[in-house]
Steps between C-alpha positions, in 0.01 A plus 500: 500500500137518396481539124187697537681773690442850375871540475511249219183606338587590141148626410489870422313704755289735293261609769549878577474428868817281474710764325777681662372825662722697260346335196140501618280759318413791721179610320245322726409830660458675163173534325480289172359689197478417125795733459711342771519535871458845661566626850207544738412857588613451862856417392547853342663761712311808598689734257446256215126481579467874513688553174309226320171639616604854400615382159172316427292802607713748297487284192124465525477882543715542184287242321189698592651828369609322182158351431345840568732659253433239236125549543520877467720477190263244345184701560613857440346678202829632370741270329698332775880501499590177339841472664368567846211253459757235397725580794194486742411150372860379532527645853186320594643167385836581675326582834304173488815303443686703766236381754582137404874560506508651849263241642706205372826674584412558863298184577759269327817708576539497122780736407430457132146630538628793715758592235229489234273710725775763520558495131127530435472792738800671335348453151178633622665818640703554183201454277299740719782760480530478124124511452450792746766705328340484156143579616330830447419730781133380540604134500774562748254658748262202464774241554712692754360303804575170338848611395593622847369180663694280257818689553488528882380142561736374243803628678374353828442156349831487321691591818302264732499210259874537453540450868283190489713358218810528718348308786619136557286252297437173671211382285721280279646333813157449658358338190803306369690442824876495505542343162658775284374343173144536618556853606652581163201332322255705721672813398480413128135393535408837658707677239324327199156549668577878542617528138188326373289757685712789390487382137126497522487855634730615221287340236176644640654861501626438147153399378364820660759705314422342168123540543513860602762613260286400194129616551433404135604141559323254270262229624754238403781663699265534798416131490869405474580724791216351712611150423857609596380611842319174561810310370730694733284424806479136402875481447569655835262252671675208336844637599390548863365148526809358330733667749305425803413136410845418361334386179767469232246443220314825590835689503560398137135587418553836658807566294325405180213727590743787529628461144203677334530780752872549422413507122226753563732731708757495211223578254362771717839676525538479127154651424527770765837618392385497146200718595742757666576633154130578439411675833622810672435387864702214621412477868287189507683332208835531695321366812381204290841417376644525846228279629563245236873497572433467873268201433768330293762555767266359766442186292875450452564522872195281569609227260849501658358457845252223380781301341689504826198429707393191296832334570417498873151365475417185700725566802213531745439883520144481365403241773653722770332816369155346475512261786202515739573680825534284808 
């Protein structure tokens, strides 16, 4: 028998074209992006296309109403309602992140992003209800249109997105093939990436709460807060790159970067709770404490996911996700 026969060839066959059809990655028809492969528009079903388009248009409309409300509150001659101005700013940030969540959730069949989108919409609705109930008659009349739009569209988005979440998800199989370990790693990767984004949103909203709750903030505190915003954005960027590029060194850098933030959140809760005994109105203070606790919870969950994800680095998922289309 010929010793050069393929049957006796002991060399590993690493070429993707020589892999078993069940193990070959199925992402060649997907569109590669810096955040991972996404489905082309033509692959989306007609109902999904209609809902996605409706969601983007409705969120942009709400964004326009919110920006208009912020402008009116900022330019009015009377003293604006501090609580409502804060809520409007947070709603604007929430709407911008919702546009990102629904886009990534639909185009990547990312259930984590869809779940975060639903949670963000629910928080937006609850915040709107609480804010609307404590407003005066004049303010209620001015914000009635925005309130009705948020509540009606919010119910539609929660119901429709819940249906999308229940649909079969084939993205992990298309990217990782039939290998269960790669599918699990793909799930963890998306989970950690979503938590990094959600963490950034929570921190930005918390910074807005802190800034607007203390109009007499000293210059030193303002500088510290501004540095904190830049640090949060930088930390999120490092975390996203670390997750997508499977860079273990950046993962540890990301965790170290979070330590000052954790210390700040603990200090913030201490100072705000201490201030409660000096003020008679606790609305924004309670929101700040709740936001700090939420940020701490997000970081705990994120660290747990990152520790599990790091253990699966180097198994070939990154190469499959960012491979050039054929």
